[in-house]
PDB file of C-alpha atoms in Angstrom:
ATOM      1  CA  UNK A   1    -131.921  49.817 -35.123  1.00  0.00           C
ATOM      2  CA  UNK A   2    -129.209  47.183 -35.078  1.00  0.00           C
ATOM      3  CA  UNK A   3    -126.606  46.354 -32.532  1.00  0.00           C
ATOM      4  CA  UNK A   4    -122.925  46.737 -33.278  1.00  0.00           C
ATOM      5  CA  UNK A   5    -120.213  44.597 -31.667  1.00  0.00           C
ATOM      6  CA  UNK A   6    -116.571  45.481 -31.084  1.00  0.00           C
ATOM      7  CA  UNK A   7    -113.789  43.217 -29.857  1.00  0.00           C
ATOM      8  CA  UNK A   8    -110.693  44.374 -28.008  1.00  0.00           C
ATOM      9  CA  UNK A   9    -107.781  42.835 -26.134  1.00  0.00           C
ATOM     10  CA  UNK A  10    -107.020  45.051 -23.149  1.00  0.00           C
ATOM     11  CA  UNK A  11    -104.703  45.152 -20.160  1.00  0.00           C
ATOM     12  CA  UNK A  12    -106.993  44.082 -17.325  1.00  0.00           C
ATOM     13  CA  UNK A  13    -108.135  47.014 -15.195  1.00  0.00           C
ATOM     14  CA  UNK A  14    -106.088  49.510 -17.244  1.00  0.00           C
ATOM     15  CA  UNK A  15    -108.190  50.227 -20.340  1.00  0.00           C
ATOM     16  CA  UNK A  16    -108.209  53.871 -21.482  1.00  0.00           C
ATOM     17  CA  UNK A  17    -110.561  55.901 -23.681  1.00  0.00           C
ATOM     18  CA  UNK A  18    -107.725  56.375 -26.182  1.00  0.00           C
ATOM     19  CA  UNK A  19    -106.993  54.129 -29.141  1.00  0.00           C
ATOM     20  CA  UNK A  20    -108.064  51.474 -29.952  1.00  0.00           C
ATOM     21  CA  UNK A  21    -111.224  51.675 -27.795  1.00  0.00           C
ATOM     22  CA  UNK A  22    -111.987  55.392 -28.185  1.00  0.00           C
ATOM     23  CA  UNK A  23    -111.130  55.322 -31.854  1.00  0.00           C
ATOM     24  CA  UNK A  24    -113.547  52.449 -32.512  1.00  0.00           C
ATOM     25  CA  UNK A  25    -116.393  53.576 -30.221  1.00  0.00           C
ATOM     26  CA  UNK A  26    -116.247  57.345 -30.881  1.00  0.00           C
ATOM     27  CA  UNK A  27    -118.274  57.294 -34.119  1.00  0.00           C
ATOM     28  CA  UNK A  28    -121.069  55.305 -32.417  1.00  0.00           C
ATOM     29  CA  UNK A  29    -121.979  58.173 -30.075  1.00  0.00           C
ATOM     30  CA  UNK A  30    -121.724  56.036 -26.933  1.00  0.00           C
ATOM     31  CA  UNK A  31    -119.998  57.610 -23.919  1.00  0.00           C
ATOM     32  CA  UNK A  32    -116.568  56.004 -24.167  1.00  0.00           C
ATOM     33  CA  UNK A  33    -115.458  56.818 -20.568  1.00  0.00           C
ATOM     34  CA  UNK A  34    -118.484  54.892 -19.234  1.00  0.00           C
ATOM     35  CA  UNK A  35    -117.629  51.894 -21.420  1.00  0.00           C
ATOM     36  CA  UNK A  36    -113.981  52.013 -20.313  1.00  0.00           C
ATOM     37  CA  UNK A  37    -115.011  52.238 -16.636  1.00  0.00           C
ATOM     38  CA  UNK A  38    -117.199  49.142 -17.060  1.00  0.00           C
ATOM     39  CA  UNK A  39    -114.382  47.276 -18.854  1.00  0.00           C
ATOM     40  CA  UNK A  40    -111.945  48.118 -16.051  1.00  0.00           C
ATOM     41  CA  UNK A  41    -114.441  47.057 -13.390  1.00  0.00           C
ATOM     42  CA  UNK A  42    -115.100  43.680 -15.047  1.00  0.00           C
ATOM     43  CA  UNK A  43    -111.462  42.922 -15.880  1.00  0.00           C
ATOM     44  CA  UNK A  44    -110.024  43.832 -12.460  1.00  0.00           C
ATOM     45  CA  UNK A  45    -109.848  40.154 -11.303  1.00  0.00           C
ATOM     46  CA  UNK A  46    -107.405  39.485 -14.166  1.00  0.00           C
ATOM     47  CA  UNK A  47    -104.909  42.272 -13.300  1.00  0.00           C
ATOM     48  CA  UNK A  48    -101.544  41.833 -14.990  1.00  0.00           C
ATOM     49  CA  UNK A  49    -102.980  39.957 -17.980  1.00  0.00           C
ATOM     50  CA  UNK A  50    -104.337  40.854 -21.396  1.00  0.00           C
ATOM     51  CA  UNK A  51    -108.033  40.009 -21.571  1.00  0.00           C
ATOM     52  CA  UNK A  52    -110.365  39.681 -24.573  1.00  0.00           C
ATOM     53  CA  UNK A  53    -113.402  41.968 -24.259  1.00  0.00           C
ATOM     54  CA  UNK A  54    -116.530  42.276 -26.389  1.00  0.00           C
ATOM     55  CA  UNK A  55    -118.558  45.507 -26.339  1.00  0.00           C
ATOM     56  CA  UNK A  56    -122.057  45.393 -27.859  1.00  0.00           C
ATOM     57  CA  UNK A  57    -123.803  48.713 -28.489  1.00  0.00           C
ATOM     58  CA  UNK A  58    -127.477  49.210 -29.277  1.00  0.00           C
ATOM     59  CA  UNK A  59    -127.171  51.920 -31.916  1.00  0.00           C
ATOM     60  CA  UNK A  60    -130.653  53.360 -31.298  1.00  0.00           C
ATOM     61  CA  UNK A  61    -130.501  53.716 -27.495  1.00  0.00           C
ATOM     62  CA  UNK A  62    -126.696  53.899 -27.073  1.00  0.00           C
ATOM     63  CA  UNK A  63    -126.951  51.283 -24.323  1.00  0.00           C
ATOM     64  CA  UNK A  64    -123.985  48.937 -24.148  1.00  0.00           C
ATOM     65  CA  UNK A  65    -123.008  45.544 -22.770  1.00  0.00           C
ATOM     66  CA  UNK A  66    -119.485  44.434 -21.911  1.00  0.00           C
ATOM     67  CA  UNK A  67    -118.566  40.740 -21.956  1.00  0.00           C
ATOM     68  CA  UNK A  68    -115.182  39.581 -20.696  1.00  0.00           C
ATOM     69  CA  UNK A  69    -113.714  36.275 -21.877  1.00  0.00           C
ATOM     70  CA  UNK A  70    -111.073  34.247 -20.072  1.00  0.00           C
ATOM     71  CA  UNK A  71    -107.495  35.340 -20.651  1.00  0.00           C
ATOM     72  CA  UNK A  72    -105.395  33.008 -22.799  1.00  0.00           C
ATOM     73  CA  UNK A  73    -103.588  30.095 -21.151  1.00  0.00           C
ATOM     74  CA  UNK A  74    -100.242  31.682 -22.023  1.00  0.00           C
ATOM     75  CA  UNK A  75    -101.287  34.941 -20.294  1.00  0.00           C
ATOM     76  CA  UNK A  76    -102.266  33.003 -17.168  1.00  0.00           C
ATOM     77  CA  UNK A  77     -98.991  31.045 -17.133  1.00  0.00           C
ATOM     78  CA  UNK A  78     -96.888  34.165 -17.637  1.00  0.00           C
ATOM     79  CA  UNK A  79     -98.842  35.955 -14.905  1.00  0.00           C
ATOM     80  CA  UNK A  80     -98.202  33.049 -12.510  1.00  0.00           C
ATOM     81  CA  UNK A  81     -94.432  33.312 -13.044  1.00  0.00           C
ATOM     82  CA  UNK A  82     -94.519  37.117 -12.928  1.00  0.00           C
ATOM     83  CA  UNK A  83     -93.242  37.763 -16.449  1.00  0.00           C
ATOM     84  CA  UNK A  84     -94.818  40.064 -19.055  1.00  0.00           C
ATOM     85  CA  UNK A  85     -93.758  37.943 -22.051  1.00  0.00           C
ATOM     86  CA  UNK A  86     -92.474  34.491 -22.902  1.00  0.00           C
ATOM     87  CA  UNK A  87     -89.113  33.535 -24.314  1.00  0.00           C
ATOM     88  CA  UNK A  88     -88.266  34.732 -27.797  1.00  0.00           C
ATOM     89  CA  UNK A  89     -86.422  31.448 -28.357  1.00  0.00           C
ATOM     90  CA  UNK A  90     -88.212  28.638 -26.493  1.00  0.00           C
ATOM     91  CA  UNK A  91     -86.420  25.300 -26.495  1.00  0.00           C
ATOM     92  CA  UNK A  92     -83.173  26.658 -27.947  1.00  0.00           C
ATOM     93  CA  UNK A  93     -80.133  24.976 -26.378  1.00  0.00           C
ATOM     94  CA  UNK A  94     -78.404  27.250 -23.891  1.00  0.00           C
ATOM     95  CA  UNK A  95     -81.365  29.609 -23.680  1.00  0.00           C
ATOM     96  CA  UNK A  96     -82.513  29.979 -20.042  1.00  0.00           C
ATOM     97  CA  UNK A  97     -86.206  29.329 -19.318  1.00  0.00           C
ATOM     98  CA  UNK A  98     -88.522  32.312 -18.911  1.00  0.00           C
ATOM     99  CA  UNK A  99     -89.543  30.977 -15.495  1.00  0.00           C
ATOM    100  CA  UNK A 100     -90.621  27.853 -13.676  1.00  0.00           C
ATOM    101  CA  UNK A 101     -94.045  26.588 -12.635  1.00  0.00           C
ATOM    102  CA  UNK A 102     -95.097  23.502 -10.716  1.00  0.00           C
ATOM    103  CA  UNK A 103     -96.933  20.602 -12.307  1.00  0.00           C
ATOM    104  CA  UNK A 104     -99.617  21.027  -9.626  1.00  0.00           C
ATOM    105  CA  UNK A 105    -100.323  24.544 -10.965  1.00  0.00           C
ATOM    106  CA  UNK A 106    -100.490  23.145 -14.523  1.00  0.00           C
ATOM    107  CA  UNK A 107    -102.994  20.498 -13.358  1.00  0.00           C
ATOM    108  CA  UNK A 108    -105.067  23.141 -11.521  1.00  0.00           C
ATOM    109  CA  UNK A 109    -105.143  25.324 -14.653  1.00  0.00           C
ATOM    110  CA  UNK A 110    -106.213  22.318 -16.742  1.00  0.00           C
ATOM    111  CA  UNK A 111    -109.077  21.718 -14.262  1.00  0.00           C
ATOM    112  CA  UNK A 112    -110.162  25.374 -14.528  1.00  0.00           C
ATOM    113  CA  UNK A 113    -110.003  25.376 -18.325  1.00  0.00           C
ATOM    114  CA  UNK A 114    -111.350  21.870 -18.986  1.00  0.00           C
ATOM    115  CA  UNK A 115    -114.514  23.211 -20.606  1.00  0.00           C
ATOM    116  CA  UNK A 116    -112.635  25.437 -23.068  1.00  0.00           C
ATOM    117  CA  UNK A 117    -109.947  22.942 -24.138  1.00  0.00           C
ATOM    118  CA  UNK A 118    -110.535  20.517 -26.999  1.00  0.00           C
ATOM    119  CA  UNK A 119    -108.792  17.600 -25.318  1.00  0.00           C
ATOM    120  CA  UNK A 120    -110.756  14.362 -25.040  1.00  0.00           C
ATOM    121  CA  UNK A 121    -109.088  13.283 -21.766  1.00  0.00           C
ATOM    122  CA  UNK A 122    -107.852  15.131 -18.723  1.00  0.00           C
ATOM    123  CA  UNK A 123    -104.333  13.919 -19.421  1.00  0.00           C
ATOM    124  CA  UNK A 124    -104.700  15.468 -22.882  1.00  0.00           C
ATOM    125  CA  UNK A 125    -105.804  18.755 -21.291  1.00  0.00           C
ATOM    126  CA  UNK A 126    -102.724  18.764 -19.045  1.00  0.00           C
ATOM    127  CA  UNK A 127    -100.529  17.998 -22.065  1.00  0.00           C
ATOM    128  CA  UNK A 128    -102.105  20.936 -23.920  1.00  0.00           C
ATOM    129  CA  UNK A 129    -101.178  23.284 -21.053  1.00  0.00           C
ATOM    130  CA  UNK A 130     -97.663  21.773 -20.994  1.00  0.00           C
ATOM    131  CA  UNK A 131     -97.383  22.543 -24.725  1.00  0.00           C
ATOM    132  CA  UNK A 132     -98.286  26.177 -24.092  1.00  0.00           C
ATOM    133  CA  UNK A 133     -95.653  26.310 -21.327  1.00  0.00           C
ATOM    134  CA  UNK A 134     -93.067  24.886 -23.740  1.00  0.00           C
ATOM    135  CA  UNK A 135     -93.982  27.504 -26.363  1.00  0.00           C
ATOM    136  CA  UNK A 136     -93.536  30.298 -23.815  1.00  0.00           C
ATOM    137  CA  UNK A 137     -90.196  28.893 -22.640  1.00  0.00           C
ATOM    138  CA  UNK A 138     -91.495  28.053 -19.149  1.00  0.00           C
ATOM    139  CA  UNK A 139     -90.003  25.052 -17.358  1.00  0.00           C
ATOM    140  CA  UNK A 140     -92.142  22.745 -15.200  1.00  0.00           C
ATOM    141  CA  UNK A 141     -90.671  21.549 -11.897  1.00  0.00           C
ATOM    142  CA  UNK A 142     -87.288  22.641 -13.278  1.00  0.00           C
ATOM    143  CA  UNK A 143     -87.621  20.406 -16.355  1.00  0.00           C
ATOM    144  CA  UNK A 144     -88.409  20.969 -20.007  1.00  0.00           C
ATOM    145  CA  UNK A 145     -92.206  20.557 -20.478  1.00  0.00           C
ATOM    146  CA  UNK A 146     -91.545  17.980 -23.228  1.00  0.00           C
ATOM    147  CA  UNK A 147     -89.728  15.823 -20.660  1.00  0.00           C
ATOM    148  CA  UNK A 148     -92.656  16.186 -18.222  1.00  0.00           C
ATOM    149  CA  UNK A 149     -95.026  15.161 -21.044  1.00  0.00           C
ATOM    150  CA  UNK A 150     -93.011  11.981 -21.577  1.00  0.00           C
ATOM    151  CA  UNK A 151     -93.148  11.238 -17.835  1.00  0.00           C
ATOM    152  CA  UNK A 152     -96.908  11.889 -17.943  1.00  0.00           C
ATOM    153  CA  UNK A 153     -97.282   9.360 -20.770  1.00  0.00           C
ATOM    154  CA  UNK A 154     -95.236   6.850 -18.776  1.00  0.00           C
ATOM    155  CA  UNK A 155     -97.745   7.101 -15.904  1.00  0.00           C
ATOM    156  CA  UNK A 156     -95.454   8.837 -13.408  1.00  0.00           C
ATOM    157  CA  UNK A 157     -98.133  11.390 -12.425  1.00  0.00           C
ATOM    158  CA  UNK A 158    -101.291   9.259 -12.624  1.00  0.00           C
ATOM    159  CA  UNK A 159    -101.994   9.780  -8.906  1.00  0.00           C
ATOM    160  CA  UNK A 160    -101.854  13.571  -9.336  1.00  0.00           C
ATOM    161  CA  UNK A 161    -104.185  13.425 -12.358  1.00  0.00           C
ATOM    162  CA  UNK A 162    -106.782  11.046 -10.872  1.00  0.00           C
ATOM    163  CA  UNK A 163    -108.949  13.744  -9.223  1.00  0.00           C
ATOM    164  CA  UNK A 164    -108.924  15.921 -12.340  1.00  0.00           C
ATOM    165  CA  UNK A 165    -109.737  12.943 -14.565  1.00  0.00           C
ATOM    166  CA  UNK A 166    -112.898  12.229 -12.561  1.00  0.00           C
ATOM    167  CA  UNK A 167    -113.995  15.868 -12.715  1.00  0.00           C
ATOM    168  CA  UNK A 168    -113.223  15.997 -16.451  1.00  0.00           C
ATOM    169  CA  UNK A 169    -115.263  12.871 -17.211  1.00  0.00           C
ATOM    170  CA  UNK A 170    -118.196  14.255 -15.188  1.00  0.00           C
ATOM    171  CA  UNK A 171    -118.126  17.477 -17.215  1.00  0.00           C
ATOM    172  CA  UNK A 172    -117.895  15.532 -20.502  1.00  0.00           C
ATOM    173  CA  UNK A 173    -120.932  13.448 -19.527  1.00  0.00           C
ATOM    174  CA  UNK A 174    -122.857  16.645 -18.760  1.00  0.00           C
ATOM    175  CA  UNK A 175    -121.833  18.195 -22.108  1.00  0.00           C
ATOM    176  CA  UNK A 176    -122.864  15.003 -23.910  1.00  0.00           C
ATOM    177  CA  UNK A 177    -126.324  15.090 -22.278  1.00  0.00           C
ATOM    178  CA  UNK A 178    -126.749  18.760 -23.228  1.00  0.00           C
ATOM    179  CA  UNK A 179    -125.659  18.022 -26.786  1.00  0.00           C
ATOM    180  CA  UNK A 180    -128.087  15.104 -27.140  1.00  0.00           C
ATOM    181  CA  UNK A 181    -130.919  17.174 -25.637  1.00  0.00           C
ATOM    182  CA  UNK A 182    -130.212  19.995 -28.102  1.00  0.00           C
ATOM    183  CA  UNK A 183    -130.137  17.563 -31.039  1.00  0.00           C
ATOM    184  CA  UNK A 184    -133.491  16.155 -29.909  1.00  0.00           C
ATOM    185  CA  UNK A 185    -134.990  19.655 -29.681  1.00  0.00           C
ATOM    186  CA  UNK A 186    -133.705  20.555 -33.141  1.00  0.00           C
ATOM    187  CA  UNK A 187    -134.788  17.156 -34.476  1.00  0.00           C
ATOM    188  CA  UNK A 188    -131.397  16.403 -36.019  1.00  0.00           C
TER     189      UNK A 188
END
């Protein structure tokens, strides 16, 4: 028989057999408490964040697999500043920032997420993370992220970005080789 896949966004380490998980999995006949225990075990490293989870159930054997994806960049940023949610009015004059984060932490996050961002340069990846910080109302080194982006464009932080740029280019070269190898195999 076929496999059935379910997607959920759960609080890491705190999933329960109630809705929406129990409600979705109940009709499949799989033991929901076992699935929830596995979800909580796999999401524990992301405590304090909402994490996307995919549960795949073999409908004939009732065996299941749980795959955990990375939490969103905004979830990671908010977790780093210790806030559950971003600003309702980011960038509005007179509105205090949700919190503050260092540019070094932004750069480190860009290094960690380089493979999942669509930026073509490391500087672009850092600017993407800065954009997420701006949307959540998080300041960077006490400044508006848009101001930090302008300083980044002016070359003020090139020394800080140099290590990440090298790592990013190495990963891009590896991806390019894999892509070309796949094209050759598929004879495209």
